[in-house]
PDB file of C-alpha atoms and ligand atoms in Angstrom:
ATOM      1  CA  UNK A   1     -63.899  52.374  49.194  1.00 97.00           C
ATOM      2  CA  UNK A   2     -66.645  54.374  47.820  1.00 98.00           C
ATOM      3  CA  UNK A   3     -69.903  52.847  46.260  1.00 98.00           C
ATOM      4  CA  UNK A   4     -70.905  53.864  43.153  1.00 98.00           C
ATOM      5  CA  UNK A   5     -74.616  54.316  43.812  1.00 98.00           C
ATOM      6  CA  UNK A   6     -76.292  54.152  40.751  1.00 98.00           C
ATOM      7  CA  UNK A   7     -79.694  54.723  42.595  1.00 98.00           C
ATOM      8  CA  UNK A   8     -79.173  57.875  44.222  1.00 98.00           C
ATOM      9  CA  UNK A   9     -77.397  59.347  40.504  1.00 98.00           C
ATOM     10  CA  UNK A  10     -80.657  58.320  38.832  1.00 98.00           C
ATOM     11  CA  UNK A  11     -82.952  60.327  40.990  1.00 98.00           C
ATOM     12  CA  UNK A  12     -80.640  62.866  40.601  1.00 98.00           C
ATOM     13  CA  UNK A  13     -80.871  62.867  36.687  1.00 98.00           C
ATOM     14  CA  UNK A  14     -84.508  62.286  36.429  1.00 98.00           C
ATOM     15  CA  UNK A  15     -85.154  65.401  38.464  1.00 98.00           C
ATOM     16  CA  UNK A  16     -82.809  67.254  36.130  1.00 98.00           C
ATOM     17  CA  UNK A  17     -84.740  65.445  32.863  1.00 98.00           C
ATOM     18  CA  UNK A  18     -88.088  66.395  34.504  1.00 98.00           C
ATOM     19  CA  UNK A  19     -87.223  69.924  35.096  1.00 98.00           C
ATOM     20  CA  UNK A  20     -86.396  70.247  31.216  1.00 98.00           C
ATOM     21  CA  UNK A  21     -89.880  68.623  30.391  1.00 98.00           C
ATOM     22  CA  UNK A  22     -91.851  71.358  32.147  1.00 98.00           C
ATOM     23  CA  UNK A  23     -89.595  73.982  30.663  1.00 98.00           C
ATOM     24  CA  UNK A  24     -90.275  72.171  26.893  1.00 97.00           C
ATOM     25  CA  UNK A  25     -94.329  71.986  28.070  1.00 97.00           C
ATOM     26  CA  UNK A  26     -94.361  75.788  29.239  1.00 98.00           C
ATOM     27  CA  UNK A  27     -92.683  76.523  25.600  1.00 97.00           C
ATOM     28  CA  UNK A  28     -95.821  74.842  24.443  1.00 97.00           C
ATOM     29  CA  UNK A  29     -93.565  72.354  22.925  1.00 97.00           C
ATOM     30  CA  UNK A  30     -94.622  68.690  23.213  1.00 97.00           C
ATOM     31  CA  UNK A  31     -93.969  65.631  26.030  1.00 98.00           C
ATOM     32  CA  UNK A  32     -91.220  63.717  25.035  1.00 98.00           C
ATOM     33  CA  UNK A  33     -92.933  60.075  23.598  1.00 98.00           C
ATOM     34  CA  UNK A  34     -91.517  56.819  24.233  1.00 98.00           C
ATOM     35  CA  UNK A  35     -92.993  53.487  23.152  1.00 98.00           C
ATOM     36  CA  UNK A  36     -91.430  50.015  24.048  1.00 98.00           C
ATOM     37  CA  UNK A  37     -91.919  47.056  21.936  1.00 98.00           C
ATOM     38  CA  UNK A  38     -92.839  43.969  23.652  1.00 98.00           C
ATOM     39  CA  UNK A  39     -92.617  40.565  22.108  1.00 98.00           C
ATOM     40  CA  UNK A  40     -93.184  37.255  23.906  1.00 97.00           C
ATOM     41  CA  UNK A  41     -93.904  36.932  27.488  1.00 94.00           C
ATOM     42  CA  UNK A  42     -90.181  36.740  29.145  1.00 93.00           C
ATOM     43  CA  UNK A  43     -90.325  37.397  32.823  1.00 91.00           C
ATOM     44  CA  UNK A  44     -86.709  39.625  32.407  1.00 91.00           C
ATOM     45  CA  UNK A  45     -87.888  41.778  29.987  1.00 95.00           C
ATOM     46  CA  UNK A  46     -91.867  42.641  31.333  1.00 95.00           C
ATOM     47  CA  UNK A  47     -89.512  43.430  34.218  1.00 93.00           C
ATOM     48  CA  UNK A  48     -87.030  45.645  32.359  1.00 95.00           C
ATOM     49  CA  UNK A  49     -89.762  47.058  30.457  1.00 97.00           C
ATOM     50  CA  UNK A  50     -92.245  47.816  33.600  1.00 96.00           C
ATOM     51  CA  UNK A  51     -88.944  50.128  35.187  1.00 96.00           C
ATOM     52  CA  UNK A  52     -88.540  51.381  32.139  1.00 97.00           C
ATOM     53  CA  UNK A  53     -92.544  52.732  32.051  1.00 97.00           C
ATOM     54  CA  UNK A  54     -92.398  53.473  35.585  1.00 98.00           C
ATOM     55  CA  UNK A  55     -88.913  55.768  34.914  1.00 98.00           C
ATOM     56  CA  UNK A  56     -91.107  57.875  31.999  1.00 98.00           C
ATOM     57  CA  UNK A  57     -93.731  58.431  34.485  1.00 98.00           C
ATOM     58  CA  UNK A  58     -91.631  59.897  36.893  1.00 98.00           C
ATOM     59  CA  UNK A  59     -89.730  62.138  34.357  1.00 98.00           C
ATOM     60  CA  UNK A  60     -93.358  63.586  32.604  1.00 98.00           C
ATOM     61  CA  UNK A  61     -92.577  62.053  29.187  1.00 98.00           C
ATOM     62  CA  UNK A  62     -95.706  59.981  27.293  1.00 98.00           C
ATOM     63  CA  UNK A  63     -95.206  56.630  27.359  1.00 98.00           C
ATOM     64  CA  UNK A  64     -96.691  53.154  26.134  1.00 97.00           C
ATOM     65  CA  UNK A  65     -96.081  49.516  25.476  1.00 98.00           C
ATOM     66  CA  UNK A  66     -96.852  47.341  22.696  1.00 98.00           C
ATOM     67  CA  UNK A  67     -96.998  44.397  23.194  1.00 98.00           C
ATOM     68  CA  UNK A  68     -97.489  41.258  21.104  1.00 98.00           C
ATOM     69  CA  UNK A  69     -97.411  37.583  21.270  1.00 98.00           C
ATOM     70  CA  UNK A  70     -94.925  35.261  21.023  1.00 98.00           C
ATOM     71  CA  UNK A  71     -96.251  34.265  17.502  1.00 98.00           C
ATOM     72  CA  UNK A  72     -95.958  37.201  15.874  1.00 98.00           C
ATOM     73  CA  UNK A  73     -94.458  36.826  12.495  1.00 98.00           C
ATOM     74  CA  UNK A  74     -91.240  38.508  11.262  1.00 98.00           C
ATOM     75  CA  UNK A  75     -93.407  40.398   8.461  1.00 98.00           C
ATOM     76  CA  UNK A  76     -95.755  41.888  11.029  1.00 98.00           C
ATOM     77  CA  UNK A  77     -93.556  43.221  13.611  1.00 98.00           C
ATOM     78  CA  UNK A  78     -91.584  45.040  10.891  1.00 98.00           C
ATOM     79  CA  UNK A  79     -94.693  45.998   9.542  1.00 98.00           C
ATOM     80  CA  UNK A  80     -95.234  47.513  13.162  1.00 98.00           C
ATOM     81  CA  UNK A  81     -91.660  49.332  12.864  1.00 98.00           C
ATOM     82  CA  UNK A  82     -92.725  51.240  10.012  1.00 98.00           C
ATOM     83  CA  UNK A  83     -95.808  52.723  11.502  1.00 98.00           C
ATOM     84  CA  UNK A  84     -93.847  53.545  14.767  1.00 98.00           C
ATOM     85  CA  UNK A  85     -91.167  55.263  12.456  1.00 98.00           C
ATOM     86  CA  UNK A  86     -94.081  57.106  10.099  1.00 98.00           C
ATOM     87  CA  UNK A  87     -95.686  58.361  13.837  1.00 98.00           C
ATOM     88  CA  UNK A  88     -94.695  62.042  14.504  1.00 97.00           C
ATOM     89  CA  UNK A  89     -96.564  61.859  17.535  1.00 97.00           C
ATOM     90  CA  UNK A  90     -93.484  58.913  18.839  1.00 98.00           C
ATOM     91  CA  UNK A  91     -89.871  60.686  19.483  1.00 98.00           C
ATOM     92  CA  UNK A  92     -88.470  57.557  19.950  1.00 98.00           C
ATOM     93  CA  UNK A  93     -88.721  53.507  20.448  1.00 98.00           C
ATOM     94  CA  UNK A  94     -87.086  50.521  21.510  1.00 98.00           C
ATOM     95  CA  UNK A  95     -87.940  46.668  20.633  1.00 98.00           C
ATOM     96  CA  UNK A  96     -87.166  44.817  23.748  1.00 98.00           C
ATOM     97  CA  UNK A  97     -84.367  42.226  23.630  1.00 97.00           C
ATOM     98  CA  UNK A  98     -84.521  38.917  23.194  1.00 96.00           C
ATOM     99  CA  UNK A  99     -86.780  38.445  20.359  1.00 98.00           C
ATOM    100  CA  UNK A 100     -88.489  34.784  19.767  1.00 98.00           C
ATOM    101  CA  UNK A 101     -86.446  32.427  17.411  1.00 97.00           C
ATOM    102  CA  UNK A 102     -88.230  32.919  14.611  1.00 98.00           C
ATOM    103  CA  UNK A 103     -87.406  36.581  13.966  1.00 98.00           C
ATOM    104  CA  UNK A 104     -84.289  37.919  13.240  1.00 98.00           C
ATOM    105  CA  UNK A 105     -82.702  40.470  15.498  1.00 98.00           C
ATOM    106  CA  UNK A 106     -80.533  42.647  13.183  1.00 98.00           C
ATOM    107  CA  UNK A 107     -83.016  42.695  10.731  1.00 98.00           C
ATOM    108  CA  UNK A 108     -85.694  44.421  13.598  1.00 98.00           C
ATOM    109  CA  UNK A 109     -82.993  46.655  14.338  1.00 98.00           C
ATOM    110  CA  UNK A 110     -82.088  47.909  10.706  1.00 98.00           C
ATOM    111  CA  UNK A 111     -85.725  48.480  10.111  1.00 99.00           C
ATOM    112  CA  UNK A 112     -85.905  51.102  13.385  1.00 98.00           C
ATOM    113  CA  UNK A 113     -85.320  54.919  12.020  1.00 98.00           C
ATOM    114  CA  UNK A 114     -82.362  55.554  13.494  1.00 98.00           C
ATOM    115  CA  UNK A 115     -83.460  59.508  15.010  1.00 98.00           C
ATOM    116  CA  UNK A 116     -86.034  57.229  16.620  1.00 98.00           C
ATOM    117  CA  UNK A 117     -83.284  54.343  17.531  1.00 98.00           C
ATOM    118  CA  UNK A 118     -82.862  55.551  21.549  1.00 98.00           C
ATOM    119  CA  UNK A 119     -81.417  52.570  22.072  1.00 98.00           C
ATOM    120  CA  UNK A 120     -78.369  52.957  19.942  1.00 98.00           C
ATOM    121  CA  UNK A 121     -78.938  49.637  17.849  1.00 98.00           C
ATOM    122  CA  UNK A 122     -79.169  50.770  14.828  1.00 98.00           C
ATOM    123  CA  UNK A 123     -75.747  50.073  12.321  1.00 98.00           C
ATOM    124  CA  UNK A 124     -75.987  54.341  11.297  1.00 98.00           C
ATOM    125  CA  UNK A 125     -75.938  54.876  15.759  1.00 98.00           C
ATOM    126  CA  UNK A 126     -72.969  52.606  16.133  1.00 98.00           C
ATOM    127  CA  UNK A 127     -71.206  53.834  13.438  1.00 98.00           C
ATOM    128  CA  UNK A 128     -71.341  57.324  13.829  1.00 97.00           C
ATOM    129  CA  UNK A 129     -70.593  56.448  17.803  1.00 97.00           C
ATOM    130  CA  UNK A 130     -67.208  54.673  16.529  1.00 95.00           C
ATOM    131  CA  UNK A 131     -66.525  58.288  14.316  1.00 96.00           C
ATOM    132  CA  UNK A 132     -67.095  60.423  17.508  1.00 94.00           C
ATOM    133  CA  UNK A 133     -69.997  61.670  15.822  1.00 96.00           C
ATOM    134  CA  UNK A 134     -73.362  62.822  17.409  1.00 96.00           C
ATOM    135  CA  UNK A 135     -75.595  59.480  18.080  1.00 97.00           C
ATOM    136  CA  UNK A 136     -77.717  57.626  20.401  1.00 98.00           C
ATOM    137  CA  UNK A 137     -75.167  55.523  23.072  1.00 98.00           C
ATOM    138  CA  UNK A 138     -76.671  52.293  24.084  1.00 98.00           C
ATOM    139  CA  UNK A 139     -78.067  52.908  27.447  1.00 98.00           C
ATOM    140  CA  UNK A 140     -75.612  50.693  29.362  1.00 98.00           C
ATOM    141  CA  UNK A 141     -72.556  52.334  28.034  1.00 98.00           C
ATOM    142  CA  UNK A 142     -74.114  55.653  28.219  1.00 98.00           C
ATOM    143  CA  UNK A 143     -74.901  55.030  31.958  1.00 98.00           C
ATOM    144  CA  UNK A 144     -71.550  53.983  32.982  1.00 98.00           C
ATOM    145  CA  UNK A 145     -69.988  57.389  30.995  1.00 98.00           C
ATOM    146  CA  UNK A 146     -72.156  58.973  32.885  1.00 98.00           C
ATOM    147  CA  UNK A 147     -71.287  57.636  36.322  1.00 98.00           C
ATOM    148  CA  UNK A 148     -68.173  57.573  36.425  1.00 98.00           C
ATOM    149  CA  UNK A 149     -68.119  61.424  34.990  1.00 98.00           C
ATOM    150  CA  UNK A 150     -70.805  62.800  38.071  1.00 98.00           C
ATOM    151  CA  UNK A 151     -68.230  60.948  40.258  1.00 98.00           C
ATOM    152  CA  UNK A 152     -64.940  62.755  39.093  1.00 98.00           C
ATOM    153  CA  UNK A 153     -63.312  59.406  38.470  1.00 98.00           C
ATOM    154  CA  UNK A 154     -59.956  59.899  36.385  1.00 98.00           C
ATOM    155  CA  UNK A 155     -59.982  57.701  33.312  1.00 98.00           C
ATOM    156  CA  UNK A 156     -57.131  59.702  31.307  1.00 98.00           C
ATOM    157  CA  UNK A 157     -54.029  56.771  30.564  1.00 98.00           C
ATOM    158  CA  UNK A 158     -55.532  54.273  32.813  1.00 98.00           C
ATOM    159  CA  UNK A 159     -55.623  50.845  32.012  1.00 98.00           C
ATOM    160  CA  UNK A 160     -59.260  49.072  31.524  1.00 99.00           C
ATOM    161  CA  UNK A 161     -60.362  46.136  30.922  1.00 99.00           C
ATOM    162  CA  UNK A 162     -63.663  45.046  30.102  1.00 98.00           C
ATOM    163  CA  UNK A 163     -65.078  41.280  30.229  1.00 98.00           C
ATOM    164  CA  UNK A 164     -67.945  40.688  27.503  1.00 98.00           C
ATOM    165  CA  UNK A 165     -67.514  41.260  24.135  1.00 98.00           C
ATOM    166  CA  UNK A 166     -71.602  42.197  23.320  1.00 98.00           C
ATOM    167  CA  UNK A 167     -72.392  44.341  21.041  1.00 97.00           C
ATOM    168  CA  UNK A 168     -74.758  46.012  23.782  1.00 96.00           C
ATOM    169  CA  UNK A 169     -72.312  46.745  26.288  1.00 98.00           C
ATOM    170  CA  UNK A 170     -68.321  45.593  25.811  1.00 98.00           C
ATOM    171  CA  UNK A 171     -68.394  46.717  22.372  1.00 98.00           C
ATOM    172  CA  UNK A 172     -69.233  50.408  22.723  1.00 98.00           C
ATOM    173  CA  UNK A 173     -68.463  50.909  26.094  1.00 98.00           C
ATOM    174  CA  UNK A 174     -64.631  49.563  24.635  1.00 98.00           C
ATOM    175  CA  UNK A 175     -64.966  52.226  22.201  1.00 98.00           C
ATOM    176  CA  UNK A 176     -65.996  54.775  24.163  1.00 98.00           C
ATOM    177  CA  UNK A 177     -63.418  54.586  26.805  1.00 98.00           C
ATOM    178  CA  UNK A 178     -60.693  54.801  24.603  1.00 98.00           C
ATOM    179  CA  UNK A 179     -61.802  57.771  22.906  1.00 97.00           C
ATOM    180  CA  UNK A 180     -59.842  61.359  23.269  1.00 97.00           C
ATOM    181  CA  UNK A 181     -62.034  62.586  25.228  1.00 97.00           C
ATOM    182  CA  UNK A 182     -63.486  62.893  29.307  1.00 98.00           C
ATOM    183  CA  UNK A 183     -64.842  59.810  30.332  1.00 98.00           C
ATOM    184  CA  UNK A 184     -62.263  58.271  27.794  1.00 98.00           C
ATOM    185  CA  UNK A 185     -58.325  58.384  27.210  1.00 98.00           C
ATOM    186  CA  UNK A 186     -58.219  54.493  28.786  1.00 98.00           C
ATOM    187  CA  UNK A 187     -56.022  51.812  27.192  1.00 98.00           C
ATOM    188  CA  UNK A 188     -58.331  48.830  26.827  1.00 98.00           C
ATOM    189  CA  UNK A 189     -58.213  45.899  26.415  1.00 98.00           C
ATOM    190  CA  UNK A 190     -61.507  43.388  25.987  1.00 98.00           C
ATOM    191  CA  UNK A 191     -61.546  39.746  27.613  1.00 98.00           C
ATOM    192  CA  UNK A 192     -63.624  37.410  27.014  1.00 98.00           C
ATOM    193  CA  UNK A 193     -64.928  33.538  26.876  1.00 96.00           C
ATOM    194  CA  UNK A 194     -62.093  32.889  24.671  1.00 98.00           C
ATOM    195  CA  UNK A 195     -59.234  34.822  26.441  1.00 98.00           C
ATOM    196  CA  UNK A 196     -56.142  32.904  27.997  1.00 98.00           C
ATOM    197  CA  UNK A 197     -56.091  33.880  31.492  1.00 98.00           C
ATOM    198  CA  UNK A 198     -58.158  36.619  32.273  1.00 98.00           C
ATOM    199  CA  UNK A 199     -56.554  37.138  35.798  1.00 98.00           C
ATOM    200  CA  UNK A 200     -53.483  37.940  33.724  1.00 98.00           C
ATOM    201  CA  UNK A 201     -55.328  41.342  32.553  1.00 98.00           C
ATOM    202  CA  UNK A 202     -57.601  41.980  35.523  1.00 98.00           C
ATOM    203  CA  UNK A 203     -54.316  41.547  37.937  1.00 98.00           C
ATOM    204  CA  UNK A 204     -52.853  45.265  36.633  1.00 98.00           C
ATOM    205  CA  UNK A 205     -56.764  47.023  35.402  1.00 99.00           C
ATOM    206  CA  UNK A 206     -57.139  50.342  37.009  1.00 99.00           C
ATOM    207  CA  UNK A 207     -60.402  49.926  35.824  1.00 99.00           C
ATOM    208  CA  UNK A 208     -62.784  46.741  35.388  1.00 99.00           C
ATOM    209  CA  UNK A 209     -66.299  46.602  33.506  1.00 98.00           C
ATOM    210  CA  UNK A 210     -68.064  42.939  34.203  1.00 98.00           C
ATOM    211  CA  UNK A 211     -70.338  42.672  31.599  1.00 98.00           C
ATOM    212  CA  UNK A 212     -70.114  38.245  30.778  1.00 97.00           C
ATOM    213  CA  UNK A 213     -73.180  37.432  32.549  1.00 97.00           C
ATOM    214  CA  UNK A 214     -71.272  34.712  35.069  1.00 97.00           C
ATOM    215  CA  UNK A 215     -72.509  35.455  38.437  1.00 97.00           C
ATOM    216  CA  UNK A 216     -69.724  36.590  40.749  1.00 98.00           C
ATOM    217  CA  UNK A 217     -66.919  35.513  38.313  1.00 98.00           C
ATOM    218  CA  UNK A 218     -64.834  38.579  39.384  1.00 98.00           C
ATOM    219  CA  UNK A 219     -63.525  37.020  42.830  1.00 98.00           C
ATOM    220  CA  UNK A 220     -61.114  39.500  45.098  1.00 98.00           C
ATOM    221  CA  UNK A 221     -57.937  37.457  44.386  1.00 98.00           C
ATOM    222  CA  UNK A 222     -57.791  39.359  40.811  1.00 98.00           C
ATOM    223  CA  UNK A 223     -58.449  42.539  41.472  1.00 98.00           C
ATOM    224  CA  UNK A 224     -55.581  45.103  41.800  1.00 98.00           C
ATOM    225  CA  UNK A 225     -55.495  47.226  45.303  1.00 98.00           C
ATOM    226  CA  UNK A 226     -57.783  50.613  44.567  1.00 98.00           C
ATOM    227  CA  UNK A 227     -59.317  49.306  41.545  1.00 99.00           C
ATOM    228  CA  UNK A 228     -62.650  50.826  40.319  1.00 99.00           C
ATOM    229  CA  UNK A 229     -64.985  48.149  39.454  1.00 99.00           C
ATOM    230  CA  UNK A 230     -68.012  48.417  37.334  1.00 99.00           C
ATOM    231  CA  UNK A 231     -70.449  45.449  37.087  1.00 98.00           C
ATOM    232  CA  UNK A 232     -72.663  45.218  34.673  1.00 98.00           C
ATOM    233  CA  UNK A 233     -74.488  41.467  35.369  1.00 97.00           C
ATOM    234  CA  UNK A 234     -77.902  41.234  36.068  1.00 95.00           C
ATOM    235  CA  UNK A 235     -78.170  37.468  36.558  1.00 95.00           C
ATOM    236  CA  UNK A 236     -81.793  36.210  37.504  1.00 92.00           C
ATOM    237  CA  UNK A 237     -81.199  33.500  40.500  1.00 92.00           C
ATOM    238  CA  UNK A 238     -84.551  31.664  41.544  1.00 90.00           C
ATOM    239  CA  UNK A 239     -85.191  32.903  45.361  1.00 90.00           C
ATOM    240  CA  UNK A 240     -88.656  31.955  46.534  1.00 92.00           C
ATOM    241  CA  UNK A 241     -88.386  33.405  49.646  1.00 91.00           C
ATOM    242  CA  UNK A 242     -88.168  36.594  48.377  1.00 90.00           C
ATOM    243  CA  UNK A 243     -91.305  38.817  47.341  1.00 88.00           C
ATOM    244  CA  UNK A 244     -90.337  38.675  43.696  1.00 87.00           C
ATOM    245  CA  UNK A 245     -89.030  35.356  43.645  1.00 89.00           C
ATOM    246  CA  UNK A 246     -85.973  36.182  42.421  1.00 90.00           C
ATOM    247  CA  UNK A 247     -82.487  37.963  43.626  1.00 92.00           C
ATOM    248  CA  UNK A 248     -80.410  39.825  40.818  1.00 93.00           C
ATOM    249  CA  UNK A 249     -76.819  38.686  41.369  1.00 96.00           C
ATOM    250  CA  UNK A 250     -74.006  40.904  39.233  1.00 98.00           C
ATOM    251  CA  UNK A 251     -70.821  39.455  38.135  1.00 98.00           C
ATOM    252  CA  UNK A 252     -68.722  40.700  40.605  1.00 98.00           C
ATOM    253  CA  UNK A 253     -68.264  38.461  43.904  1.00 98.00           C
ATOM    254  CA  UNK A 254     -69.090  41.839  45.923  1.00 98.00           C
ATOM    255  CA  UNK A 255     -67.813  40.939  49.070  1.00 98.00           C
ATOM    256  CA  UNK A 256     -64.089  39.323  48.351  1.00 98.00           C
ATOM    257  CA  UNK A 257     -63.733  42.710  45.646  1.00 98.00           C
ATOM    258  CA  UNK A 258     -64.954  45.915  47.332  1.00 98.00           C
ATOM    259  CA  UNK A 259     -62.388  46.013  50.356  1.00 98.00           C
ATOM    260  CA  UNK A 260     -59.616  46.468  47.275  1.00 98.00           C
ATOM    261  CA  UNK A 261     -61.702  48.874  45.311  1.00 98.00           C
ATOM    262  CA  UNK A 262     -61.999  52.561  45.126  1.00 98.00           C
ATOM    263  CA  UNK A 263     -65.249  52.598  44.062  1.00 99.00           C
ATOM    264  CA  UNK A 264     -67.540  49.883  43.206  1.00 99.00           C
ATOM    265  CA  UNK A 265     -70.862  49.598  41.673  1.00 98.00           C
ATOM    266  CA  UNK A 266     -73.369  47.193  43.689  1.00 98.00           C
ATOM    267  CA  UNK A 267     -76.098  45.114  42.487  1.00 98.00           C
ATOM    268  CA  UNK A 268     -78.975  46.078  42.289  1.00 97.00           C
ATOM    269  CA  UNK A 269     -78.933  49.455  42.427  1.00 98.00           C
ATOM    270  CA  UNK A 270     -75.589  50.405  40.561  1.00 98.00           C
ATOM    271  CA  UNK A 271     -75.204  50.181  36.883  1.00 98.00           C
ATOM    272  CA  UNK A 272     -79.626  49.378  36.187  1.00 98.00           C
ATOM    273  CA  UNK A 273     -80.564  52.470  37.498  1.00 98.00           C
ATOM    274  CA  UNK A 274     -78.335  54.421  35.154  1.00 98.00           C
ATOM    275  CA  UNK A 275     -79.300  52.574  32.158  1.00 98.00           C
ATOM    276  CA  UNK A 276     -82.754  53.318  32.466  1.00 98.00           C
ATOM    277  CA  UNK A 277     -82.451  57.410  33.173  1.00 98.00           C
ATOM    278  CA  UNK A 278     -80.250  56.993  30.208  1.00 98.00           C
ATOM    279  CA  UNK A 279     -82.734  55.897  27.768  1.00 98.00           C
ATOM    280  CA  UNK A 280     -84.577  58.703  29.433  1.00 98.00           C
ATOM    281  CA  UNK A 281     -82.094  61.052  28.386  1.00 98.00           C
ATOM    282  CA  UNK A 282     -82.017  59.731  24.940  1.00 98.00           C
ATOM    283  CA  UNK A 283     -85.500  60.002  24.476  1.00 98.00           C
ATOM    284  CA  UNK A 284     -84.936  63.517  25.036  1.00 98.00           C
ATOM    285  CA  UNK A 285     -82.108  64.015  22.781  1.00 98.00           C
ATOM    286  CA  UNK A 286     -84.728  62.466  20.152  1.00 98.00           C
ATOM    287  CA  UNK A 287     -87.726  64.932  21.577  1.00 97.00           C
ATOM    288  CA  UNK A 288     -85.284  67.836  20.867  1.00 95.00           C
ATOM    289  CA  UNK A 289     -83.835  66.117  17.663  1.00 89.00           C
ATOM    290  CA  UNK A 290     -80.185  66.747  18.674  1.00 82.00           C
ATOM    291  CA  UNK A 291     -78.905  63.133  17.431  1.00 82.00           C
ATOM    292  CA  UNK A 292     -79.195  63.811  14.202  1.00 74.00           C
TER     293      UNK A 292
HETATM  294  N1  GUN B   1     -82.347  43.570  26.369  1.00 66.72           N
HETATM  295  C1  GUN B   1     -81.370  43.672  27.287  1.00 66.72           C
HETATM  296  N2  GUN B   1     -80.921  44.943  27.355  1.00 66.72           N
HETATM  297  C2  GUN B   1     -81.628  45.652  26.462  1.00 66.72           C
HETATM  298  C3  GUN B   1     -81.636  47.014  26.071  1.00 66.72           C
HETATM  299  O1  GUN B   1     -80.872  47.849  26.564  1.00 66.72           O
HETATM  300  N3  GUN B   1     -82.537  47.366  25.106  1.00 66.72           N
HETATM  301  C4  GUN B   1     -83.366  46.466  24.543  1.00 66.72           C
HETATM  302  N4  GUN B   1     -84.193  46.886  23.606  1.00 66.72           N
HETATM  303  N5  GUN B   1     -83.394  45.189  24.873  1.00 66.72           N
HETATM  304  C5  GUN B   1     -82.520  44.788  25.836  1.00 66.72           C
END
């Protein structure tokens, strides 16, 4: 069994992003922008969106977050998406997700230009994705490509099958695995909170993405012998004992499914990790306009 560490890969990658930066700076070419969009004051996603400021930091890009209170009307915030889109100065944004009741998500997402959409919302992103054309992956997806391509994992004819049907991660990560292509070539098949015995599929997967968001529903039992587990959950579980108050639990019971694997993600410090470097990486895709 071999972890998949997700940590270590990031590092890697960031030193690789930063090393482009100075080249594009020496060039006299400008620091890749990012600006995250924060609405509301949900613990989750000041986290998310403090790593995800930290991560620009580290890589040399220009970085900044808006943020705005929970009240904010529909109107204004897309009035906020426009100037973000009219601002040469910003290669790329993100609104971070959930969004208060009030305003509606796929309209926020429509109105994000989608050369700036690094997070690989946008309808034009996800189409294109689903053509095999150039686009911005969501970071999730794009981070678990990415793994299990650094790691030399062979995808070609095996069989994979992903819990969660979101259109953040089971969605296009589905897609993506079953393209004809390296990560890719998989026959998949997608479970989820309406499937008929899960266990049935999970039994014969080669490979497994857990992406439902039910701590440690993937118990050992159902796992095939040198399976290659992904997991994907991020569950918050209240731990005041702890300095942050909190433990992240993933949706694989860890301890009952790595003996069986061949490589397995933990959490944290597997699949988060690689998200974040891979909005990184997007963000310079947008820098160097090679999305579209
Ligand atoms: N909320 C949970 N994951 C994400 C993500 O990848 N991007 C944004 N914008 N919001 C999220």
């Amino acid at each position: 069994m071999e972890i998949l560490d997700g940590k270590k890969l990031s590092d890697t990658i960031k030193m690789e992003i930063s090393a482009q930066v100075e080249k594009m700076v020496s060039e006299g070419k400008k620091r890749p922008h990012l600006v995250a969009v924060l609405v509301g004051d949900d613990g989750a996603s000041r986290t998310y969106v403090g790593h995800k400021e930290k991560a620009c930091s580290q890589v040399g890009f220009d970085s900044e977050v808006m943020r705005f209170p929970e009240s904010i009307s529909e109107e204004e915030l897309l009035s906020e998406i426009e100037k973000l889109n009219a601002n040469d100065d910003v290669d790329g944004f993100i609104v971070q997700l959930p969004l208060p009741p009030h305003i509606d998500e796929n309209k926020v997402i429509e109105a994000v230009d989608p050369s700036k959409d690094v997070d690989g919302f946008h309808p034009v992103n996800v189409g294109r994705s689903e053509l095999g054309l150039p686009a911005f992956l969501p970071a999730t997806p794009y981070g678990i490509l990415t793994m299990i391509e650094r790691y030399g994992i062979d995808t070609k004819g095996k069989s994979c099958v992903i819990l969660g049907r979101s259109n953040i991660v089971g969605r296009p990560i589905a897609n993506l695995l079953m393209r004809k292509a390296y990560p890719g070539d998989c026959t998949v098949t997608v479970c989820h909170s309406r499937t008929v015995n899960i266990e049935k599929y999970t039994k014969e997967a080669d490979i497994i993405i857990a992406a439902i968001g039910i701590p440690e529903f993937l118990k050992g039992d159902v796992v095939k012998e040198g399976a290659v587990v992904i997991d994907v959950g991020t569950t918050r579980i209240e731990r005041p004992d702890t300095k942050t108050g909190f433990k992240l639990v993933g949706d694989v019971a860890f301890d009952e499914v790595a003996p069986k694997c061949s490589y397995i993600t933990p959490v944290p410090g597997g699949v988060g990790p690689m998200t974040i470097v891979s909005l990184l990486k997007n963000t310079l895709l947008a820098a160097e306009k090679k999305c579209m």
